Amino acid sequence: KNQVEQSPQSLIILEGKNCTLQCNYTVSPFSNLRWYKQDTGRGPVSLTIMTFSENTKSNGRYTATLDADTKQSSLHITASQLSDSASYICVVSALDSSYKLIFGSGTRLLVRP
Amino acid sequence: DAGVIQSPRHEVTEMGQEVTLRCKPISGHDYLFWYRQTMMRGLELLIYFNNNVPIDDSGMPEDRFSAKMPNASFSTLKIQPSEPRDSAVYFCASRGQGPYNEQFFGPGTRLTVL
């Protein structure tokens, strides 16, 4: 069964600190993996998208990694800001069904001053 | 571009009433998706359209739910009759022919059924 699991479920960090969010998936055949940021009361917004051949991609202070062999991904946030407080959702799509996205349950991040 | 537009942003209704949610996709996008998000189940795909034609409605929970896309710039999701367990945030997303098949989400409609 295609699944995406994220950890931790929630995380609290102090402003300026770094953090890493984890994503494990069992989707096969793999097409791509995305990290979305969802602010409270808003729709998800894409941060990074990686295909099988990409093992790292950055978007400002956000850096995503992908290990297609172990089927793991991480999202690293550097020098966190209060505006980083949001839910971060790992989403995977399969080659045979690129229109259907498989969503993780998300990590709720709270950055405190 | 204004992005995906959804209306209303908030809807409060009583059990048994009909609810209609509306979506305007990004111009030029040929795929439209309806999702539901709850704390318990996260984001779930309800139905998606390609060129205004429903392709997969296997995620629609019950016959009380129906969706239409009469033209390329408008779609509706209707719940009749509504029930308290339908309370959730409903998102519409659209997708064009760009790389990675990226979907762009609207701001969502928060539905509360009393």
Tab-separated table of C-alpha atoms in Angstrom:
chain	number	residue	atom	x	y	z
A	1	LYS	CA	0.000	0.000	0.000
A	2	ASN	CA	1.322	3.445	-0.911
A	3	GLN	CA	1.974	5.399	2.264
A	4	VAL	CA	3.835	8.468	3.451
A	5	GLU	CA	4.809	8.833	7.094
A	6	GLN	CA	6.210	11.931	8.733
A	7	SER	CA	7.973	12.620	11.984
A	8	PRO	CA	7.831	14.252	14.359
A	9	GLN	CA	4.137	14.987	14.517
A	10	SER	CA	4.873	18.372	16.079
A	11	LEU	CA	7.948	20.372	16.959
A	12	ILE	CA	8.697	23.526	18.944
A	13	ILE	CA	11.962	25.388	18.412
A	14	LEU	CA	13.390	28.772	19.296
A	15	GLU	CA	13.768	31.450	16.672
A	16	GLY	CA	17.143	31.264	14.972
A	17	LYS	CA	17.605	27.533	15.554
A	18	ASN	CA	17.761	24.883	12.862
A	19	CYS	CA	15.478	21.872	12.581
A	20	THR	CA	15.003	18.786	10.429
A	21	LEU	CA	11.739	17.108	9.517
A	22	GLN	CA	11.574	13.515	8.337
A	23	CYS	CA	9.526	11.679	5.728
A	24	ASN	CA	9.461	7.956	4.902
A	25	TYR	CA	7.474	6.584	1.995
A	26	THR	CA	6.532	3.262	0.476
A	27	VAL	CA	5.201	4.623	-2.814
A	28	SER	CA	6.141	2.557	-5.843
A	29	PRO	CA	6.957	3.131	-8.630
A	30	PHE	CA	8.269	6.466	-7.408
A	31	SER	CA	7.848	9.607	-9.508
A	32	ASN	CA	8.606	12.608	-7.332
A	33	LEU	CA	8.503	13.932	-3.790
A	34	ARG	CA	7.362	17.364	-2.702
A	35	TRP	CA	7.443	19.319	0.492
A	36	TYR	CA	4.554	21.706	1.042
A	37	LYS	CA	4.225	24.456	3.629
A	38	GLN	CA	0.743	25.138	4.916
A	39	ASP	CA	0.166	28.253	6.973
A	40	THR	CA	-2.846	28.288	9.290
A	41	GLY	CA	-5.991	29.041	7.323
A	42	ARG	CA	-4.310	28.733	3.935
A	43	GLY	CA	-3.764	26.165	1.245
A	44	PRO	CA	-0.505	24.200	0.901
A	45	VAL	CA	2.279	25.909	-1.039
A	46	SER	CA	5.062	23.939	-2.689
A	47	LEU	CA	8.572	24.440	-1.271
A	48	THR	CA	10.571	21.849	-3.222
A	49	ILE	CA	9.990	19.045	-5.696
A	50	MET	CA	12.531	16.267	-6.314
A	51	THR	CA	12.612	13.434	-8.805
A	52	PHE	CA	14.389	10.103	-8.511
A	53	SER	CA	17.681	11.512	-9.793
A	54	GLU	CA	17.813	14.483	-7.433
A	55	ASN	CA	19.112	14.025	-3.910
A	56	THR	CA	19.046	17.600	-2.674
A	57	LYS	CA	17.234	20.796	-3.503
A	58	SER	CA	17.190	24.159	-1.788
A	59	ASN	CA	14.706	27.002	-1.611
A	60	GLY	CA	16.185	29.784	0.464
A	61	ARG	CA	16.534	28.571	4.039
A	62	TYR	CA	14.779	25.303	3.183
A	63	THR	CA	16.843	22.339	1.999
A	64	ALA	CA	15.257	19.029	1.101
A	65	THR	CA	17.140	15.761	0.671
A	66	LEU	CA	16.023	12.538	-0.923
A	67	ASP	CA	17.428	9.033	-0.591
A	68	ALA	CA	15.533	6.966	-3.144
A	69	ASP	CA	17.248	3.754	-2.013
A	70	THR	CA	16.022	3.982	1.565
A	71	LYS	CA	12.864	5.878	0.532
A	72	GLN	CA	13.519	8.688	2.951
A	73	SER	CA	13.444	12.446	2.675
A	74	SER	CA	14.200	15.261	5.047
A	75	LEU	CA	13.463	18.973	5.118
A	76	HIS	CA	16.044	21.088	6.900
A	77	ILE	CA	15.171	24.616	7.976
A	78	THR	CA	18.093	26.887	8.727
A	79	ALA	CA	18.010	29.915	11.034
A	80	SER	CA	14.296	29.565	11.704
A	81	GLN	CA	12.012	32.580	11.727
A	82	LEU	CA	8.626	33.125	13.357
A	83	SER	CA	7.062	32.967	9.899
A	84	ASP	CA	8.249	29.374	9.554
A	85	SER	CA	5.525	28.356	12.015
A	86	ALA	CA	3.280	26.173	9.878
A	87	SER	CA	2.518	22.590	8.941
A	88	TYR	CA	4.979	20.911	6.586
A	89	ILE	CA	3.536	18.164	4.443
A	90	CYS	CA	5.516	15.542	2.547
A	91	VAL	CA	3.762	14.447	-0.647
A	92	VAL	CA	4.747	11.666	-3.032
A	93	SER	CA	3.406	10.778	-6.452
A	94	ALA	CA	3.714	7.482	-8.254
A	95	LEU	CA	4.778	7.013	-11.877
A	96	ASP	CA	1.645	5.103	-12.741
A	97	SER	CA	-0.661	7.720	-11.236
A	98	SER	CA	1.013	11.113	-11.357
A	99	TYR	CA	-2.296	12.873	-10.861
A	100	LYS	CA	-2.889	11.352	-7.464
A	101	LEU	CA	-0.746	12.709	-4.675
A	102	ILE	CA	-0.102	10.666	-1.550
A	103	PHE	CA	0.007	12.965	1.444
A	104	GLY	CA	1.765	12.564	4.751
A	105	SER	CA	-0.041	13.711	7.864
A	106	GLY	CA	2.327	16.644	8.272
A	107	THR	CA	4.614	18.067	10.948
A	108	ARG	CA	3.321	21.064	12.856
A	109	LEU	CA	6.225	23.429	13.537
A	110	LEU	CA	6.030	26.243	16.054
A	111	VAL	CA	8.868	28.744	16.188
A	112	ARG	CA	8.969	30.711	19.423
A	113	PRO	CA	10.727	34.043	19.958
B	1	ASP	CA	-2.400	35.538	-12.038
B	2	ALA	CA	-4.737	35.514	-9.032
B	3	GLY	CA	-4.168	31.848	-8.345
B	4	VAL	CA	-6.931	29.385	-7.544
B	5	ILE	CA	-9.995	31.177	-6.192
B	6	GLN	CA	-12.470	29.539	-3.837
B	7	SER	CA	-15.701	30.774	-2.369
B	8	PRO	CA	-17.010	31.094	0.192
B	9	ARG	CA	-14.011	31.096	2.526
B	10	HIS	CA	-16.177	30.109	5.452
B	11	GLU	CA	-19.551	28.406	5.523
B	12	VAL	CA	-21.664	27.569	8.534
B	13	THR	CA	-24.840	25.619	7.941
B	14	GLU	CA	-27.263	23.372	9.723
B	15	MET	CA	-27.484	19.658	9.276
B	16	GLY	CA	-29.668	18.713	6.344
B	17	GLN	CA	-29.025	21.861	4.345
B	18	GLU	CA	-27.480	21.912	0.890
B	19	VAL	CA	-23.974	23.345	0.629
B	20	THR	CA	-22.269	24.466	-2.579
B	21	LEU	CA	-18.562	25.229	-2.718
B	22	ARG	CA	-17.091	27.023	-5.700
B	23	CYS	CA	-13.720	27.040	-7.404
B	24	LYS	CA	-12.090	28.984	-10.206
B	25	PRO	CA	-8.855	27.304	-11.358
B	26	ILE	CA	-5.798	29.065	-12.723
B	27	SER	CA	-6.394	30.078	-16.314
B	28	GLY	CA	-4.940	27.562	-18.750
B	29	HIS	CA	-4.817	24.692	-16.268
B	30	ASP	CA	-6.549	21.581	-17.544
B	31	TYR	CA	-6.692	19.560	-14.327
B	32	LEU	CA	-8.836	20.424	-11.321
B	33	PHE	CA	-8.833	18.609	-7.996
B	34	TRP	CA	-11.106	18.741	-4.954
B	35	TYR	CA	-9.616	17.786	-1.580
B	36	ARG	CA	-10.917	17.564	1.958
B	37	GLN	CA	-8.706	18.163	4.992
B	38	THR	CA	-9.487	17.104	8.551
B	39	MET	CA	-7.321	16.744	11.626
B	40	MET	CA	-7.981	13.022	11.757
B	41	ARG	CA	-7.428	12.097	8.102
B	42	GLY	CA	-5.281	14.891	6.697
B	43	LEU	CA	-5.681	15.764	3.007
B	44	GLU	CA	-7.840	13.418	0.958
B	45	LEU	CA	-8.527	13.578	-2.761
B	46	LEU	CA	-12.253	13.577	-3.453
B	47	ILE	CA	-12.411	13.909	-7.234
B	48	TYR	CA	-10.453	15.284	-10.145
B	49	PHE	CA	-11.300	16.562	-13.616
B	50	ASN	CA	-9.312	16.705	-16.834
B	51	ASN	CA	-10.561	19.110	-19.483
B	52	ASN	CA	-13.819	19.477	-17.526
B	53	VAL	CA	-14.468	15.723	-17.486
B	54	PRO	CA	-14.542	13.838	-14.152
B	55	ILE	CA	-11.794	11.219	-14.278
B	56	ASP	CA	-11.705	9.684	-10.812
B	57	ASP	CA	-14.389	10.189	-8.174
B	58	SER	CA	-13.439	7.212	-6.028
B	59	GLY	CA	-12.650	9.530	-3.129
B	60	MET	CA	-16.138	10.991	-2.953
B	61	PRO	CA	-17.388	9.691	0.387
B	62	GLU	CA	-21.067	9.239	-0.347
B	63	ASP	CA	-23.821	9.944	-2.822
B	64	ARG	CA	-24.519	13.090	-0.861
B	65	PHE	CA	-21.414	14.553	-2.513
B	66	SER	CA	-21.401	15.643	-6.143
B	67	ALA	CA	-19.067	17.757	-8.255
B	68	LYS	CA	-19.417	19.446	-11.596
B	69	MET	CA	-17.203	21.376	-13.952
B	70	PRO	CA	-19.431	23.032	-16.553
B	71	ASN	CA	-16.517	24.906	-18.137
B	72	ALA	CA	-12.754	25.360	-17.866
B	73	SER	CA	-13.013	28.225	-15.412
B	74	PHE	CA	-15.532	26.979	-12.874
B	75	SER	CA	-16.254	23.982	-10.693
B	76	THR	CA	-18.632	23.250	-7.837
B	77	LEU	CA	-18.697	20.719	-5.033
B	78	LYS	CA	-22.141	20.140	-3.603
B	79	ILE	CA	-23.165	18.349	-0.424
B	80	GLN	CA	-26.847	17.507	-0.092
B	81	PRO	CA	-27.935	16.911	2.630
B	82	SER	CA	-25.025	18.035	4.787
B	83	GLU	CA	-24.091	16.277	8.033
B	84	PRO	CA	-21.898	17.346	10.976
B	85	ARG	CA	-19.200	14.851	9.949
B	86	ASP	CA	-18.785	16.786	6.693
B	87	SER	CA	-17.217	19.629	8.688
B	88	ALA	CA	-13.736	20.121	7.245
B	89	VAL	CA	-11.670	22.409	5.064
B	90	TYR	CA	-12.260	21.805	1.375
B	91	PHE	CA	-9.485	22.700	-1.049
B	92	CYS	CA	-9.542	23.078	-4.768
B	93	ALA	CA	-6.291	22.724	-6.730
B	94	SER	CA	-5.431	23.053	-10.394
B	95	ARG	CA	-2.593	21.797	-12.538
B	96	GLY	CA	-1.259	22.681	-15.930
B	97	GLN	CA	1.317	21.120	-18.216
B	98	GLY	CA	4.336	22.434	-16.342
B	99	PRO	CA	7.189	20.313	-15.010
B	100	TYR	CA	6.655	17.940	-12.093
B	101	ASN	CA	2.848	18.079	-12.594
B	102	GLU	CA	2.696	20.635	-9.827
B	103	GLN	CA	-0.690	21.333	-8.263
B	104	PHE	CA	-1.548	24.795	-7.018
B	105	PHE	CA	-3.970	24.987	-4.122
B	106	GLY	CA	-6.646	27.522	-3.383
B	107	PRO	CA	-7.134	29.069	0.077
B	108	GLY	CA	-9.816	26.559	1.010
B	109	THR	CA	-13.383	26.732	2.304
B	110	ARG	CA	-13.874	25.991	5.978
B	111	LEU	CA	-17.217	24.221	6.314
B	112	THR	CA	-18.975	23.822	9.647
B	113	VAL	CA	-22.176	21.789	9.769
B	114	LEU	CA	-24.080	22.218	13.023
